[in-house]
Amino acid sequence: MGMTLELSRLRKLYGQFEFGPVDLTVEDEVLAVLGPSGSGKTTLLSLIAGITSPGSGSIRLDGRELVGIPLENRNVGMVFQEGALFPHMTARENIEYAATANNRVDELATLLEVTDLLGRRPPTLSGGERQRVALARTLATNPDALLLDEPLSSLDTPIQKRLRDELHSLFESLEIPVFYVTHDQRTATALGDRIAIVRDGDLEQVATPSTVLTQPTSRFVARFTGNENLFDGTVTDRTADEAILQFGDVRFHMTASTLPASAVTVCIHPSRVELEAPYVADGDRTANTIMGTVTRWLNEGSEYRVEIKTGSHALTASVRPPTFERLALENGSEVQLLIPEDSIHLIPDIE
């Protein structure tokens, strides 16, 4: 059975910056902590690790209160952005320095694929190699919780992707709470069982990656996670079964039971906007359909980001290469936008 980390009314004041109060429970899962610079991500890790003392509140790890316990006695492992290895020691000596058992060194070296590096010193290792050794050293302490502060941010993109894939399997096997601080949404969604969005010292939203992306609780969360499709809208003509959602000159038919108050923010994630050739029948699918004109597109590698003018609004769609090529999309292309009702998320309070 895994460990549980519980934060209760946790608060810290730095001059004019206030972190918290935060209430949060993390079990044997990966919580990806995402937010802009200065939002409080590293403060959260520092409080859990014991680098910083809270002004008030509680931190309990599997029922044991950590507040007031020195960081060296908390059994909480932490990996920093640069790894912080001892440069005069070999990789093996770095891991042995922290290991709680001798057999853990070779076991972790095999797991993290650094066996061939054990005789080398950190200055001779690449960035990705140093980070793997640093993670092995931290895991050698057999921690009850693991904190990672942007450990991949200084690495090249191909190395980041490869390590993301490796870390995902590793974290699943640990059965301890893992906090992974990052500013990169791709890393957060790839590694996190849940994502915590931090803003100005507060937790803005904590949910699964899919929920955070497609059902943000605020415009801030939507914008921060890359959702450009945000519009002021109004729910009108409500009956027992149906209502009209209007934003600008766009009118969508919606099921009345799913709709909040009349004034809303309309949020449609770009991945939920389907494109088709003009005037192609929608078949059996129930979707709101509007026509538009491509005004701009950007090749992002695995997908195209396509901006489409639809009357008074511009919507952005994420389009897979096969669809982009099939529709022969270029600036000025006429397209049909199909937006299923369950792809339309409404935020009641306009910020």
mmCIF file of C-alpha atoms in Angstrom:
data_model
loop_
_atom_site.group_PDB
_atom_site.id
_atom_site.type_symbol
_atom_site.label_atom_id
_atom_site.label_comp_id
_atom_site.label_asym_id
_atom_site.label_seq_id
_atom_site.Cartn_x
_atom_site.Cartn_y
_atom_site.Cartn_z
ATOM 1 C CA MET A 1 0.000 0.000 0.000
ATOM 2 C CA GLY A 2 1.341 3.430 -0.985
ATOM 3 C CA MET A 3 2.081 6.520 1.045
ATOM 4 C CA THR A 4 -0.202 9.551 1.418
ATOM 5 C CA LEU A 5 0.918 13.165 1.743
ATOM 6 C CA GLU A 6 -1.620 15.587 3.190
ATOM 7 C CA LEU A 7 -1.305 19.372 3.233
ATOM 8 C CA SER A 8 -3.769 21.182 5.458
ATOM 9 C CA ARG A 9 -4.178 24.979 5.487
ATOM 10 C CA LEU A 10 -0.507 25.299 4.535
ATOM 11 C CA ARG A 11 0.587 28.917 4.346
ATOM 12 C CA LYS A 12 3.794 30.933 3.923
ATOM 13 C CA LEU A 13 4.294 34.693 3.642
ATOM 14 C CA TYR A 14 7.267 36.202 1.779
ATOM 15 C CA GLY A 15 7.018 39.986 2.014
ATOM 16 C CA GLN A 16 4.053 40.852 -0.217
ATOM 17 C CA PHE A 17 3.770 37.308 -1.633
ATOM 18 C CA GLU A 18 1.442 34.921 0.142
ATOM 19 C CA PHE A 19 1.476 31.205 -0.565
ATOM 20 C CA GLY A 20 -1.737 29.425 0.420
ATOM 21 C CA PRO A 21 -3.545 28.502 2.452
ATOM 22 C CA VAL A 22 -3.381 25.209 0.530
ATOM 23 C CA ASP A 23 -5.306 21.994 1.190
ATOM 24 C CA LEU A 24 -4.166 19.017 -0.865
ATOM 25 C CA THR A 25 -3.933 15.226 -0.606
ATOM 26 C CA VAL A 26 -1.561 13.260 -2.845
ATOM 27 C CA GLU A 27 -1.387 9.474 -2.702
ATOM 28 C CA ASP A 28 0.820 7.050 -4.702
ATOM 29 C CA GLU A 29 0.514 9.112 -7.867
ATOM 30 C CA VAL A 30 2.335 11.778 -9.840
ATOM 31 C CA LEU A 31 1.059 15.304 -9.275
ATOM 32 C CA ALA A 32 2.438 17.588 -11.978
ATOM 33 C CA VAL A 33 2.623 21.138 -10.620
ATOM 34 C CA LEU A 34 2.231 23.675 -13.401
ATOM 35 C CA GLY A 35 2.212 27.470 -13.254
ATOM 36 C CA PRO A 36 3.973 30.652 -14.375
ATOM 37 C CA SER A 37 7.252 31.852 -12.887
ATOM 38 C CA GLY A 38 6.813 33.220 -9.374
ATOM 39 C CA SER A 39 3.469 31.474 -8.823
ATOM 40 C CA GLY A 40 4.678 29.394 -5.856
ATOM 41 C CA LYS A 41 5.615 26.035 -7.434
ATOM 42 C CA THR A 42 9.084 25.831 -5.887
ATOM 43 C CA THR A 43 7.758 27.219 -2.591
ATOM 44 C CA LEU A 44 5.401 24.245 -2.422
ATOM 45 C CA LEU A 45 8.302 21.803 -2.804
ATOM 46 C CA SER A 46 10.479 23.717 -0.337
ATOM 47 C CA LEU A 47 7.779 23.535 2.340
ATOM 48 C CA ILE A 48 7.298 19.785 1.888
ATOM 49 C CA ALA A 49 11.049 19.108 1.817
ATOM 50 C CA GLY A 50 11.719 21.221 4.925
ATOM 51 C CA ILE A 51 13.945 23.763 3.168
ATOM 52 C CA THR A 52 11.399 26.404 4.187
ATOM 53 C CA SER A 53 9.206 26.452 7.299
ATOM 54 C CA PRO A 54 5.515 27.310 6.883
ATOM 55 C CA GLY A 55 3.919 30.208 8.671
ATOM 56 C CA SER A 56 1.036 27.918 9.577
ATOM 57 C CA GLY A 57 -0.599 24.676 8.559
ATOM 58 C CA SER A 58 0.199 20.986 8.543
ATOM 59 C CA ILE A 59 2.203 18.570 6.363
ATOM 60 C CA ARG A 60 1.515 14.912 7.146
ATOM 61 C CA LEU A 61 3.262 12.029 5.380
ATOM 62 C CA ASP A 62 1.464 8.741 6.010
ATOM 63 C CA GLY A 63 0.075 10.257 9.200
ATOM 64 C CA ARG A 64 3.416 11.632 10.490
ATOM 65 C CA GLU A 65 3.566 15.396 11.006
ATOM 66 C CA LEU A 66 6.580 16.842 9.145
ATOM 67 C CA VAL A 67 6.373 20.451 10.273
ATOM 68 C CA GLY A 68 9.157 20.998 12.783
ATOM 69 C CA ILE A 69 11.141 17.938 11.651
ATOM 70 C CA PRO A 70 14.542 18.755 10.062
ATOM 71 C CA LEU A 71 14.759 18.081 6.346
ATOM 72 C CA GLU A 72 17.357 15.314 6.822
ATOM 73 C CA ASN A 73 14.879 13.365 8.970
ATOM 74 C CA ARG A 74 11.831 13.655 6.724
ATOM 75 C CA ASN A 75 12.803 10.907 4.236
ATOM 76 C CA VAL A 76 11.629 13.088 1.371
ATOM 77 C CA GLY A 77 13.776 12.906 -1.767
ATOM 78 C CA MET A 78 14.320 15.961 -3.953
ATOM 79 C CA VAL A 79 15.864 16.324 -7.424
ATOM 80 C CA PHE A 80 16.764 19.823 -8.613
ATOM 81 C CA GLN A 81 17.034 21.216 -12.131
ATOM 82 C CA GLU A 82 20.821 20.753 -12.289
ATOM 83 C CA GLY A 83 21.035 17.501 -10.328
ATOM 84 C CA ALA A 84 23.590 18.879 -7.782
ATOM 85 C CA LEU A 85 25.981 15.915 -7.910
ATOM 86 C CA PHE A 86 29.327 15.941 -6.097
ATOM 87 C CA PRO A 87 31.786 16.728 -8.919
ATOM 88 C CA HIS A 88 34.792 15.047 -7.250
ATOM 89 C CA MET A 89 32.984 11.711 -6.866
ATOM 90 C CA THR A 90 32.218 9.127 -9.536
ATOM 91 C CA ALA A 91 28.610 8.380 -10.389
ATOM 92 C CA ARG A 92 28.814 5.207 -8.286
ATOM 93 C CA GLU A 93 30.231 7.112 -5.313
ATOM 94 C CA ASN A 94 27.463 9.725 -5.629
ATOM 95 C CA ILE A 95 24.792 7.019 -5.474
ATOM 96 C CA GLU A 96 26.577 5.054 -2.721
ATOM 97 C CA TYR A 97 26.801 8.222 -0.618
ATOM 98 C CA ALA A 98 22.994 8.275 -0.340
ATOM 99 C CA ALA A 99 22.152 4.568 -0.555
ATOM 100 C CA THR A 100 20.400 2.884 2.358
ATOM 101 C CA ALA A 101 21.536 -0.535 1.094
ATOM 102 C CA ASN A 102 24.553 -1.539 -1.015
ATOM 103 C CA ASN A 103 22.539 -3.601 -3.487
ATOM 104 C CA ARG A 104 20.459 -0.516 -4.378
ATOM 105 C CA VAL A 105 23.323 1.044 -6.355
ATOM 106 C CA ASP A 106 23.513 -1.581 -9.084
ATOM 107 C CA GLU A 107 19.747 -2.102 -9.030
ATOM 108 C CA LEU A 108 19.048 1.593 -9.650
ATOM 109 C CA ALA A 109 21.894 1.890 -12.134
ATOM 110 C CA THR A 110 20.281 -0.861 -14.204
ATOM 111 C CA LEU A 111 16.808 0.655 -13.840
ATOM 112 C CA LEU A 112 17.965 4.098 -14.962
ATOM 113 C CA GLU A 113 20.441 2.786 -17.545
ATOM 114 C CA VAL A 114 23.550 4.364 -16.014
ATOM 115 C CA THR A 115 25.568 1.188 -15.335
ATOM 116 C CA ASP A 116 28.146 2.146 -17.969
ATOM 117 C CA LEU A 117 28.525 5.584 -16.347
ATOM 118 C CA LEU A 118 29.266 4.492 -12.773
ATOM 119 C CA GLY A 119 33.030 4.985 -13.068
ATOM 120 C CA ARG A 120 32.785 8.489 -14.521
ATOM 121 C CA ARG A 121 32.631 11.847 -12.744
ATOM 122 C CA PRO A 122 29.744 14.334 -13.300
ATOM 123 C CA PRO A 123 31.747 16.876 -15.384
ATOM 124 C CA THR A 124 32.255 14.181 -18.054
ATOM 125 C CA LEU A 125 28.535 13.324 -18.287
ATOM 126 C CA SER A 126 25.907 14.846 -20.567
ATOM 127 C CA GLY A 127 22.938 16.713 -19.077
ATOM 128 C CA GLY A 128 20.622 13.735 -19.489
ATOM 129 C CA GLU A 129 23.194 11.375 -17.952
ATOM 130 C CA ARG A 130 23.701 13.655 -14.932
ATOM 131 C CA GLN A 131 19.962 13.849 -14.339
ATOM 132 C CA ARG A 132 19.597 10.071 -14.420
ATOM 133 C CA VAL A 133 22.465 9.686 -11.923
ATOM 134 C CA ALA A 134 20.934 12.403 -9.705
ATOM 135 C CA LEU A 135 17.596 10.593 -9.751
ATOM 136 C CA ALA A 136 19.313 7.290 -8.927
ATOM 137 C CA ARG A 137 21.075 8.956 -5.990
ATOM 138 C CA THR A 138 17.790 10.334 -4.665
ATOM 139 C CA LEU A 139 15.937 7.036 -5.081
ATOM 140 C CA ALA A 140 18.815 5.249 -3.300
ATOM 141 C CA THR A 141 17.613 6.868 -0.065
ATOM 142 C CA ASN A 142 14.350 4.905 -0.453
ATOM 143 C CA PRO A 143 12.241 8.068 0.072
ATOM 144 C CA ASP A 144 8.630 8.075 1.256
ATOM 145 C CA ALA A 145 7.877 10.948 -1.142
ATOM 146 C CA LEU A 146 9.702 12.327 -4.175
ATOM 147 C CA LEU A 147 9.942 15.992 -5.223
ATOM 148 C CA LEU A 148 11.317 17.048 -8.609
ATOM 149 C CA ASP A 149 11.928 20.692 -9.491
ATOM 150 C CA GLU A 150 12.035 21.023 -13.299
ATOM 151 C CA PRO A 151 14.709 18.321 -13.722
ATOM 152 C CA LEU A 152 14.395 18.204 -17.520
ATOM 153 C CA SER A 153 14.093 21.908 -18.346
ATOM 154 C CA SER A 154 17.766 22.425 -19.229
ATOM 155 C CA LEU A 155 17.920 19.427 -21.585
ATOM 156 C CA ASP A 156 17.473 19.336 -25.349
ATOM 157 C CA THR A 157 13.969 18.490 -26.586
ATOM 158 C CA PRO A 158 14.760 14.946 -27.884
ATOM 159 C CA ILE A 159 16.420 14.050 -24.559
ATOM 160 C CA GLN A 160 13.482 15.541 -22.638
ATOM 161 C CA LYS A 161 11.029 13.363 -24.563
ATOM 162 C CA ARG A 162 13.052 10.178 -24.061
ATOM 163 C CA LEU A 163 13.459 10.791 -20.318
ATOM 164 C CA ARG A 164 9.758 11.647 -19.989
ATOM 165 C CA ASP A 165 8.898 8.240 -21.428
ATOM 166 C CA GLU A 166 11.357 6.496 -19.063
ATOM 167 C CA LEU A 167 10.232 8.423 -15.982
ATOM 168 C CA HIS A 168 6.560 7.638 -16.563
ATOM 169 C CA SER A 169 7.137 3.909 -16.068
ATOM 170 C CA LEU A 170 9.541 4.498 -13.182
ATOM 171 C CA PHE A 171 7.150 6.688 -11.204
ATOM 172 C CA GLU A 172 4.338 4.161 -11.600
ATOM 173 C CA SER A 173 6.503 1.528 -9.894
ATOM 174 C CA LEU A 174 7.424 3.646 -6.840
ATOM 175 C CA GLU A 175 4.048 3.677 -5.041
ATOM 176 C CA ILE A 176 4.853 6.968 -3.274
ATOM 177 C CA PRO A 177 3.606 10.550 -3.730
ATOM 178 C CA VAL A 178 5.566 12.247 -6.522
ATOM 179 C CA PHE A 179 5.458 16.029 -7.024
ATOM 180 C CA TYR A 180 6.814 17.064 -10.417
ATOM 181 C CA VAL A 181 7.197 20.836 -10.851
ATOM 182 C CA THR A 182 7.382 22.023 -14.450
ATOM 183 C CA HIS A 183 6.524 24.997 -16.635
ATOM 184 C CA ASP A 184 6.039 22.723 -19.657
ATOM 185 C CA GLN A 185 2.493 21.570 -20.379
ATOM 186 C CA ARG A 186 3.623 18.583 -22.472
ATOM 187 C CA THR A 187 5.681 17.249 -19.563
ATOM 188 C CA ALA A 188 2.817 17.829 -17.131
ATOM 189 C CA THR A 189 0.268 15.971 -19.242
ATOM 190 C CA ALA A 190 2.706 13.155 -20.110
ATOM 191 C CA LEU A 191 3.784 12.434 -16.522
ATOM 192 C CA GLY A 192 0.973 13.630 -14.285
ATOM 193 C CA ASP A 193 -1.847 11.434 -13.031
ATOM 194 C CA ARG A 194 -3.227 14.793 -11.950
ATOM 195 C CA ILE A 195 -2.176 18.363 -12.655
ATOM 196 C CA ALA A 196 -2.181 21.196 -10.117
ATOM 197 C CA ILE A 197 -2.331 24.670 -11.652
ATOM 198 C CA VAL A 198 -0.704 27.216 -9.318
ATOM 199 C CA ARG A 199 -1.456 30.932 -9.585
ATOM 200 C CA ASP A 200 -0.262 33.666 -7.220
ATOM 201 C CA GLY A 201 0.325 31.198 -4.381
ATOM 202 C CA ASP A 202 -3.027 29.428 -4.715
ATOM 203 C CA LEU A 203 -4.139 26.166 -6.310
ATOM 204 C CA GLU A 204 -6.349 27.309 -9.175
ATOM 205 C CA GLN A 205 -7.367 23.781 -10.233
ATOM 206 C CA VAL A 206 -6.344 20.200 -9.406
ATOM 207 C CA ALA A 207 -7.648 17.506 -11.750
ATOM 208 C CA THR A 208 -6.672 14.921 -14.343
ATOM 209 C CA PRO A 209 -4.807 16.238 -17.412
ATOM 210 C CA SER A 210 -7.870 15.696 -19.614
ATOM 211 C CA THR A 211 -10.144 17.621 -17.225
ATOM 212 C CA VAL A 212 -7.718 20.535 -16.834
ATOM 213 C CA LEU A 213 -7.334 20.867 -20.621
ATOM 214 C CA THR A 214 -10.967 20.506 -21.666
ATOM 215 C CA GLN A 215 -12.851 21.653 -18.538
ATOM 216 C CA PRO A 216 -10.818 24.497 -17.002
ATOM 217 C CA THR A 217 -12.392 26.208 -14.014
ATOM 218 C CA SER A 218 -11.245 29.688 -15.043
ATOM 219 C CA ARG A 219 -10.040 31.682 -18.022
ATOM 220 C CA PHE A 220 -6.572 31.731 -16.487
ATOM 221 C CA VAL A 221 -6.336 27.929 -16.500
ATOM 222 C CA ALA A 222 -7.679 27.795 -20.046
ATOM 223 C CA ARG A 223 -5.194 30.356 -21.367
ATOM 224 C CA PHE A 224 -2.257 28.912 -19.446
ATOM 225 C CA THR A 225 -2.866 25.436 -20.870
ATOM 226 C CA GLY A 226 -2.988 26.727 -24.440
ATOM 227 C CA ASN A 227 -6.698 27.177 -25.071
ATOM 228 C CA GLU A 228 -7.212 30.234 -27.256
ATOM 229 C CA ASN A 229 -10.915 29.569 -27.869
ATOM 230 C CA LEU A 230 -12.472 31.690 -25.117
ATOM 231 C CA PHE A 231 -15.511 33.864 -25.789
ATOM 232 C CA ASP A 232 -18.072 35.852 -23.814
ATOM 233 C CA GLY A 233 -21.378 34.062 -24.274
ATOM 234 C CA THR A 234 -25.015 34.120 -23.243
ATOM 235 C CA VAL A 235 -27.507 31.301 -22.701
ATOM 236 C CA THR A 236 -30.915 32.298 -24.105
ATOM 237 C CA ASP A 237 -34.246 30.809 -25.159
ATOM 238 C CA ARG A 238 -34.058 28.173 -22.454
ATOM 239 C CA THR A 239 -36.797 25.508 -22.414
ATOM 240 C CA ALA A 240 -37.107 22.305 -20.417
ATOM 241 C CA ASP A 241 -35.017 20.402 -22.966
ATOM 242 C CA GLU A 242 -33.021 22.906 -24.994
ATOM 243 C CA ALA A 243 -31.385 26.313 -24.966
ATOM 244 C CA ILE A 244 -29.403 28.520 -27.313
ATOM 245 C CA LEU A 245 -25.786 29.381 -26.592
ATOM 246 C CA GLN A 246 -24.854 32.609 -28.337
ATOM 247 C CA PHE A 247 -21.418 34.193 -28.672
ATOM 248 C CA GLY A 248 -21.061 36.927 -31.249
ATOM 249 C CA ASP A 249 -22.982 35.834 -34.337
ATOM 250 C CA VAL A 250 -22.574 32.131 -33.517
ATOM 251 C CA ARG A 251 -25.624 30.248 -32.202
ATOM 252 C CA PHE A 252 -25.343 26.702 -30.859
ATOM 253 C CA HIS A 253 -28.175 24.443 -29.751
ATOM 254 C CA MET A 254 -27.456 22.915 -26.348
ATOM 255 C CA THR A 255 -29.140 20.539 -23.901
ATOM 256 C CA ALA A 256 -30.644 22.816 -21.263
ATOM 257 C CA SER A 257 -29.837 20.585 -18.290
ATOM 258 C CA THR A 258 -26.085 20.997 -18.862
ATOM 259 C CA LEU A 259 -26.076 24.782 -18.880
ATOM 260 C CA PRO A 260 -25.170 27.129 -16.007
ATOM 261 C CA ALA A 261 -26.364 30.712 -15.527
ATOM 262 C CA SER A 262 -27.001 32.992 -18.496
ATOM 263 C CA ALA A 263 -23.629 34.832 -18.633
ATOM 264 C CA VAL A 264 -20.801 32.416 -19.414
ATOM 265 C CA THR A 265 -17.323 32.073 -20.839
ATOM 266 C CA VAL A 266 -17.434 29.696 -23.801
ATOM 267 C CA CYS A 267 -14.389 27.406 -23.861
ATOM 268 C CA ILE A 268 -13.705 25.012 -26.757
ATOM 269 C CA HIS A 269 -10.354 23.247 -26.655
ATOM 270 C CA PRO A 270 -8.599 23.296 -30.069
ATOM 271 C CA SER A 271 -8.318 19.487 -30.023
ATOM 272 C CA ARG A 272 -12.133 19.254 -29.884
ATOM 273 C CA VAL A 273 -12.750 21.285 -33.048
ATOM 274 C CA GLU A 274 -13.260 18.898 -35.970
ATOM 275 C CA LEU A 275 -12.738 20.090 -39.545
ATOM 276 C CA GLU A 276 -14.413 18.829 -42.694
ATOM 277 C CA ALA A 277 -14.719 19.955 -46.299
ATOM 278 C CA PRO A 278 -17.405 22.611 -46.896
ATOM 279 C CA TYR A 279 -20.995 21.424 -46.880
ATOM 280 C CA VAL A 280 -20.173 17.746 -46.281
ATOM 281 C CA ALA A 281 -23.128 16.142 -44.491
ATOM 282 C CA ASP A 282 -22.560 15.462 -40.809
ATOM 283 C CA GLY A 283 -24.213 12.015 -40.983
ATOM 284 C CA ASP A 284 -25.415 10.647 -37.673
ATOM 285 C CA ARG A 285 -23.161 12.815 -35.537
ATOM 286 C CA THR A 286 -24.795 15.389 -33.307
ATOM 287 C CA ALA A 287 -22.613 18.452 -33.594
ATOM 288 C CA ASN A 288 -22.999 22.164 -34.013
ATOM 289 C CA THR A 289 -21.773 23.122 -37.469
ATOM 290 C CA ILE A 290 -20.441 26.466 -38.684
ATOM 291 C CA MET A 291 -18.537 27.568 -41.758
ATOM 292 C CA GLY A 292 -15.196 29.340 -41.685
ATOM 293 C CA THR A 293 -12.127 30.445 -43.614
ATOM 294 C CA VAL A 294 -8.539 29.463 -42.776
ATOM 295 C CA THR A 295 -6.572 32.626 -42.004
ATOM 296 C CA ARG A 296 -3.362 31.138 -40.631
ATOM 297 C CA TRP A 297 -1.746 27.787 -39.863
ATOM 298 C CA LEU A 298 1.389 26.615 -38.086
ATOM 299 C CA ASN A 299 3.115 23.233 -38.407
ATOM 300 C CA GLU A 300 3.966 22.091 -34.859
ATOM 301 C CA GLY A 301 5.356 18.715 -35.891
ATOM 302 C CA SER A 302 2.826 16.209 -34.576
ATOM 303 C CA GLU A 303 -0.097 18.498 -35.436
ATOM 304 C CA TYR A 304 -1.067 21.696 -37.208
ATOM 305 C CA ARG A 305 -2.450 24.696 -35.362
ATOM 306 C CA VAL A 306 -5.082 26.189 -37.689
ATOM 307 C CA GLU A 307 -6.825 29.542 -37.142
ATOM 308 C CA ILE A 308 -10.240 29.859 -38.760
ATOM 309 C CA LYS A 309 -12.348 33.004 -39.143
ATOM 310 C CA THR A 310 -16.026 32.344 -38.408
ATOM 311 C CA GLY A 311 -17.988 35.562 -38.736
ATOM 312 C CA SER A 312 -17.217 37.718 -35.719
ATOM 313 C CA HIS A 313 -14.795 35.209 -34.148
ATOM 314 C CA ALA A 314 -11.608 33.341 -34.884
ATOM 315 C CA LEU A 315 -11.367 29.755 -33.622
ATOM 316 C CA THR A 316 -8.228 27.648 -33.378
ATOM 317 C CA ALA A 317 -8.217 23.930 -34.213
ATOM 318 C CA SER A 318 -5.526 21.305 -33.607
ATOM 319 C CA VAL A 319 -5.394 19.213 -36.767
ATOM 320 C CA ARG A 320 -3.529 15.944 -37.322
ATOM 321 C CA PRO A 321 -1.358 15.845 -40.483
ATOM 322 C CA PRO A 322 -3.578 13.310 -42.356
ATOM 323 C CA THR A 323 -6.615 15.574 -41.936
ATOM 324 C CA PHE A 324 -4.633 18.692 -42.846
ATOM 325 C CA GLU A 325 -3.384 17.032 -46.037
ATOM 326 C CA ARG A 326 -6.760 15.475 -46.944
ATOM 327 C CA LEU A 327 -8.495 18.843 -46.740
ATOM 328 C CA ALA A 328 -5.556 20.575 -48.519
ATOM 329 C CA LEU A 329 -5.726 23.409 -46.011
ATOM 330 C CA GLU A 330 -4.143 26.710 -46.985
ATOM 331 C CA ASN A 331 -4.820 30.347 -46.128
ATOM 332 C CA GLY A 332 -8.190 31.200 -47.661
ATOM 333 C CA SER A 333 -9.502 27.604 -47.626
ATOM 334 C CA GLU A 334 -13.200 27.255 -46.811
ATOM 335 C CA VAL A 335 -13.873 24.649 -44.114
ATOM 336 C CA GLN A 336 -16.725 23.296 -42.042
ATOM 337 C CA LEU A 337 -16.269 23.207 -38.274
ATOM 338 C CA LEU A 338 -18.026 20.427 -36.358
ATOM 339 C CA ILE A 339 -18.212 21.022 -32.606
ATOM 340 C CA PRO A 340 -19.994 18.338 -30.545
ATOM 341 C CA GLU A 341 -21.978 19.638 -27.622
ATOM 342 C CA ASP A 342 -19.849 17.721 -25.103
ATOM 343 C CA SER A 343 -16.789 19.559 -26.460
ATOM 344 C CA ILE A 344 -18.200 22.933 -25.396
ATOM 345 C CA HIS A 345 -17.228 23.834 -21.826
ATOM 346 C CA LEU A 346 -18.933 26.756 -20.118
ATOM 347 C CA ILE A 347 -17.375 28.718 -17.253
ATOM 348 C CA PRO A 348 -20.143 30.530 -15.329
ATOM 349 C CA ASP A 349 -18.127 33.406 -13.870
ATOM 350 C CA ILE A 350 -16.458 35.673 -16.415
ATOM 351 C CA GLU A 351 -13.136 36.948 -15.049
#
